[in-house]
Coordinates of C-alpha atoms and ligand atoms in Angstrom, one line a residue:
M18 CA 15.2 14.7 -18.7
S19 CA 11.6 14.7 -19.0
A20 CA 9.4 16.0 -16.5
S21 CA 8.3 12.7 -15.3
T22 CA 11.7 11.8 -15.1
A23 CA 12.6 14.6 -12.5
D24 CA 9.3 13.8 -10.6
L25 CA 10.3 10.1 -10.4
D26 CA 13.5 11.0 -9.0
V27 CA 11.9 12.9 -6.1
V28 CA 9.6 10.4 -5.7
R29 CA 12.3 8.2 -5.0
D30 CA 14.6 10.3 -3.1
Y31 CA 11.5 10.6 -0.6
W32 CA 11.0 7.4 0.0
N33 CA 14.4 6.2 0.2
R34 CA 15.0 9.2 3.2
R35 CA 12.2 7.5 5.1
P36 CA 10.7 4.0 3.7
C37 CA 7.2 3.5 4.4
N38 CA 6.6 2.3 8.0
V39 CA 10.2 2.5 8.8
R40 CA 9.4 3.9 12.2
H41 CA 6.9 1.3 13.4
S42 CA 9.7 -0.4 15.6
Q43 CA 11.8 1.1 18.0
A44 CA 14.2 -2.3 18.2
R45 CA 17.5 -2.3 15.9
I46 CA 16.3 -1.9 12.6
G47 CA 16.9 -4.9 10.2
S48 CA 16.3 -7.5 13.6
K49 CA 13.8 -10.2 13.6
E50 CA 12.1 -8.3 16.7
Y51 CA 12.1 -4.7 14.4
F52 CA 10.4 -6.7 11.7
D53 CA 7.9 -8.5 14.0
Q54 CA 7.0 -5.2 15.7
V55 CA 6.6 -3.2 12.2
E56 CA 4.2 -6.2 11.3
A57 CA 2.1 -5.8 14.6
R58 CA 2.0 -1.9 14.6
K59 CA 0.8 -2.0 10.9
Y60 CA -2.0 -4.5 11.0
M61 CA -3.4 -3.1 14.3
V62 CA -3.4 0.5 12.7
E63 CA -4.7 -1.2 9.2
P64 CA -6.5 -4.3 10.3
H65 CA -8.6 -4.1 6.8
I66 CA -5.3 -5.2 5.1
P67 CA -4.7 -9.0 5.8
A68 CA -8.5 -9.6 4.9
F69 CA -8.1 -7.6 1.5
A70 CA -5.0 -9.6 0.5
D71 CA -6.1 -12.7 1.9
F72 CA -2.4 -14.4 2.2
A73 CA -3.7 -17.7 2.6
F74 CA -5.6 -17.7 -0.3
W75 CA -2.3 -17.3 -2.5
K76 CA -0.8 -20.7 -1.5
G77 CA 1.1 -22.1 -4.1
K78 CA 0.4 -18.8 -6.5
R79 CA 2.3 -16.6 -8.3
V80 CA 1.9 -13.2 -6.5
L81 CA 3.6 -10.1 -8.1
E82 CA 3.4 -7.2 -5.7
I83 CA 4.1 -3.5 -7.1
G84 CA 5.6 -1.2 -4.5
C85 CA 6.8 -4.0 -1.7
G86 CA 7.8 -1.0 0.4
L87 CA 9.7 -2.5 3.7
G88 CA 8.0 -6.4 2.9
T89 CA 5.4 -6.4 5.8
D90 CA 2.9 -8.0 3.0
A91 CA 5.4 -9.5 0.9
T92 CA 6.7 -11.7 3.9
N93 CA 2.8 -12.8 4.7
F94 CA 2.3 -13.7 1.1
A95 CA 5.5 -15.6 0.9
R96 CA 4.4 -17.4 4.6
A97 CA 1.4 -18.2 3.5
G98 CA 3.2 -20.3 0.6
A99 CA 2.8 -17.7 -2.6
N100 CA 5.4 -17.9 -5.0
Y101 CA 6.1 -14.2 -4.5
T102 CA 7.9 -11.3 -6.7
G103 CA 8.2 -7.8 -5.9
I104 CA 9.2 -4.9 -7.3
E105 CA 10.2 -1.6 -5.8
L106 CA 11.4 2.0 -6.8
S107 CA 12.8 2.4 -3.2
S108 CA 16.1 0.6 -2.5
A109 CA 16.5 1.7 1.0
S110 CA 12.9 -0.1 0.9
L111 CA 13.7 -2.7 -0.9
G112 CA 17.3 -3.8 1.0
L113 CA 14.9 -4.2 4.1
T114 CA 12.5 -6.6 2.5
K115 CA 14.9 -8.7 1.3
K116 CA 16.8 -8.4 4.9
R117 CA 13.2 -9.9 6.0
F118 CA 13.1 -12.3 3.9
E119 CA 16.5 -13.7 4.5
I120 CA 15.8 -13.1 8.6
F121 CA 12.7 -15.2 7.9
G122 CA 14.2 -18.0 5.9
L123 CA 11.7 -17.4 3.1
S124 CA 12.2 -16.9 -1.0
G125 CA 11.0 -14.3 -3.3
T126 CA 12.4 -12.8 -6.7
F127 CA 13.1 -8.8 -6.0
Y128 CA 13.4 -6.0 -8.9
L129 CA 14.6 -2.7 -7.9
G130 CA 13.0 -0.3 -10.8
N131 CA 10.4 2.1 -12.0
A132 CA 6.9 0.0 -11.8
E133 CA 5.7 2.3 -14.9
E134 CA 8.7 0.4 -16.7
L135 CA 7.0 -3.2 -15.6
N136 CA 7.5 -4.1 -18.9
E137 CA 11.2 -3.6 -19.3
I138 CA 11.9 -5.3 -16.1
I139 CA 10.2 -7.9 -15.2
P140 CA 10.4 -10.6 -18.0
S141 CA 7.2 -11.8 -19.6
Q142 CA 5.0 -14.1 -17.4
K143 CA 1.8 -14.5 -15.6
F144 CA 0.5 -14.0 -12.1
D145 CA -2.6 -15.0 -10.4
L146 CA -2.2 -12.1 -8.5
I147 CA -1.1 -8.5 -9.0
Y148 CA -1.2 -6.7 -5.3
S149 CA -0.5 -3.2 -4.7
F150 CA -1.2 -1.1 -1.3
G151 CA -0.9 2.4 -1.5
V152 CA 1.5 2.7 -4.3
I153 CA 0.1 3.6 -7.8
H154 CA -0.9 7.0 -6.7
H155 CA 2.3 7.7 -5.6
T156 CA 3.8 7.7 -8.9
P157 CA 4.0 10.3 -11.9
N158 CA 2.0 8.5 -14.3
P159 CA -0.3 6.0 -12.6
G160 CA -2.0 4.9 -15.7
R161 CA 1.4 3.8 -17.0
V162 CA 1.7 1.2 -14.2
I163 CA -2.1 -0.1 -14.8
E164 CA -1.5 -0.5 -18.4
A165 CA 2.0 -2.4 -18.0
A166 CA 0.2 -5.0 -15.3
K167 CA -2.3 -6.0 -18.1
N168 CA 0.5 -8.1 -19.7
Y169 CA 1.1 -10.2 -16.9
L170 CA -2.7 -10.9 -16.2
D171 CA -4.3 -14.3 -17.3
T172 CA -8.0 -14.2 -17.5
G173 CA -8.4 -15.8 -14.3
S174 CA -5.7 -13.4 -12.7
E175 CA -6.8 -10.7 -10.2
F176 CA -5.4 -7.0 -9.3
R177 CA -6.1 -6.0 -5.8
L178 CA -4.6 -2.5 -5.4
M179 CA -5.5 0.4 -2.7
L180 CA -5.7 4.1 -4.3
Y181 CA -6.4 7.0 -1.9
A182 CA -10.0 8.4 -1.8
K183 CA -11.1 11.7 -2.8
H184 CA -14.1 11.5 -0.8
S185 CA -13.0 10.7 2.4
W186 CA -12.3 12.1 5.8
K187 CA -8.6 12.2 5.0
A188 CA -8.7 14.2 1.9
A189 CA -11.2 16.6 3.6
M190 CA -8.9 17.3 6.3
I191 CA -5.6 17.5 3.7
D192 CA -8.0 20.3 2.6
A193 CA -8.5 21.8 5.5
G194 CA -4.9 22.0 6.2
M195 CA -5.1 19.9 9.4
D196 CA -3.5 16.6 8.0
Q197 CA -1.1 15.3 5.7
P198 CA -1.0 12.2 2.9
E199 CA 1.8 10.0 4.6
A200 CA 3.3 10.2 8.1
Q201 CA 6.0 12.2 7.1
S202 CA 5.8 15.7 5.6
G203 CA 6.3 16.6 1.9
C204 CA 5.3 13.7 0.2
P205 CA 5.9 14.6 -3.6
I206 CA 2.9 12.7 -5.4
A207 CA -0.5 11.4 -3.6
F208 CA -2.9 11.2 -6.6
T209 CA -6.4 11.0 -4.5
Y210 CA -9.7 9.1 -6.8
T211 CA -13.1 8.8 -6.8
K212 CA -15.1 5.6 -7.7
E213 CA -15.8 7.3 -11.2
E214 CA -11.9 8.0 -11.4
V215 CA -10.7 4.7 -10.7
A216 CA -13.1 3.0 -13.4
D217 CA -11.4 5.5 -15.7
L218 CA -8.0 4.9 -14.8
M219 CA -8.6 0.9 -14.7
R220 CA -9.9 1.1 -18.5
G221 CA -10.0 -2.7 -19.8
Y222 CA -10.4 -3.9 -16.5
E223 CA -13.6 -5.3 -14.8
I224 CA -14.0 -4.0 -11.5
I225 CA -15.1 -7.1 -9.3
N226 CA -15.6 -4.8 -6.0
M227 CA -14.3 -1.3 -4.6
Q228 CA -14.6 0.0 -1.1
Q229 CA -13.6 2.3 0.8
D230 CA -12.1 1.9 4.6
H231 CA -9.5 3.1 7.1
I232 CA -9.9 6.4 9.3
F233 CA -6.6 6.9 11.6
P234 CA -8.3 7.4 14.9
Y235 CA -5.1 8.0 17.2
I236 CA -3.9 11.1 18.6
V237 CA -0.4 11.5 16.5
E238 CA 1.5 13.1 19.1
K239 CA 1.1 10.0 21.3
Y240 CA 1.0 7.5 18.3
V241 CA 4.8 8.8 17.3
K242 CA 5.2 8.0 20.8
Y243 CA 3.9 4.4 20.8
E244 CA 0.7 5.3 22.7
Y245 CA -2.4 4.7 21.6
E246 CA -5.1 7.3 22.6
L247 CA -8.1 8.2 20.3
Q248 CA -9.1 11.4 19.3
P249 CA -11.8 12.3 21.5
W250 CA -14.3 12.9 19.1
F251 CA -13.4 9.2 17.8
A252 CA -13.2 8.0 21.2
A253 CA -17.0 9.3 21.7
M254 CA -18.5 7.6 18.9
P255 CA -20.1 4.1 18.9
K256 CA -17.9 1.5 17.0
E257 CA -20.7 1.0 14.6
M258 CA -20.9 4.6 13.9
F259 CA -16.8 4.7 13.2
R260 CA -17.2 1.6 11.1
A261 CA -20.1 3.3 9.0
L262 CA -17.8 6.5 8.9
E263 CA -15.0 4.3 7.5
Q264 CA -17.1 2.2 5.0
H265 CA -18.3 5.7 3.8
F266 CA -15.3 8.0 3.9
G267 CA -12.1 5.9 4.4
W268 CA -8.9 7.0 2.8
H269 CA -8.3 3.4 1.2
M270 CA -10.2 2.8 -1.8
L271 CA -9.8 -1.2 -2.0
I272 CA -10.2 -2.2 -5.6
R273 CA -10.6 -5.7 -6.9
A274 CA -10.3 -6.0 -10.2
R275 CA -9.7 -8.5 -13.7
L276 CA -9.1 -8.2 -17.3
L277 CA -12.0 -7.6 -19.5
A278 CA -13.0 -11.2 -21.2
Ligands
LIG307 C1 2.9 4.4 0.9 S1 4.6 3.3 0.4 C2 3.6 1.8 0.6 C3 4.4 0.2 0.6 C4 3.9 -0.8 0.7 N1 2.9 -1.3 0.1 C5 3.3 -0.8 2.0 O1 1.8 -0.9 2.0 O2 3.7 -0.8 3.0 C6 4.4 3.5 -1.2 C7 5.6 3.0 -1.9 O3 5.5 3.1 -3.5 C8 6.9 3.1 -4.0 N2 6.8 3.5 -5.4 C9 6.8 4.8 -5.5 N3 6.3 5.3 -6.7 C10 6.7 3.4 -7.5 C11 7.0 3.1 -8.8 N4 6.7 4.4 -10.2 N5 7.8 2.0 -8.7 C12 7.5 1.1 -8.0 N6 7.7 1.5 -6.3 C13 6.9 2.6 -6.1 C14 7.3 3.6 -2.7 O4 8.9 3.8 -2.9 C15 7.2 3.0 -1.5 O5 7.8 2.4 -1.0

């Protein structure tokens, strides 16, 4: 087994043990109520996602999502009328996405597998959008995913992805031992990037836009009990000041790119 294959097994196990956002609701897992609550909490805590994804824009268009997790954004692309395809490494996560599509009467095409091997898994075709939110920094070889994605893009297509930002409040807190990359501890891989490193990773692409957003402002001990109280230092801060902080030192690097002509 090569080193990167071993790494990938650890990554898969981690996301299978606890799919991303799986505790966003206390309702019966897999129920309609559960998925509605997961969505409400996700977009309350990460309100920049709907604007970045711009679900309605992709009506009637072909969308490929890399790393759909338990399918919150997937559901919204499909609901908006996109022709949706998703790939996910974790069977526990993909199972929930499929169940979610069933419950909401949506249709999509799903692949279980490693996005680094995209070209061996998803038959050759073009998509109008490749979307990947908070995924590619978790795989052992992010460059392989970025490279493989090129084969599914036309000159008019877009690639929208979120990668973790190195120059961020969150990364500073992680470095200081006061935070961790994910809600659950022990995340095996979570690369972070400067804007220059993103440009280097995305060789062969033209970056249309790159901006930082998102600082998690709540007291974690309360948040896990579904109570939303701001950390005192953020509560004391004028809203405009907090927004400025998010835009300069946010954890999420929101990237829009297309193939270089
Ligand atoms: C932080 S979660 C994000 C999930 C989803 N995009 C969201 O925003 O809720 C990261 C996801 O990436 C998936 N992932 C990690 N490496 C992957 C790979 N090589 N191929 C496909 N999916 C991968 C994990 O299984 C996990 O579901």
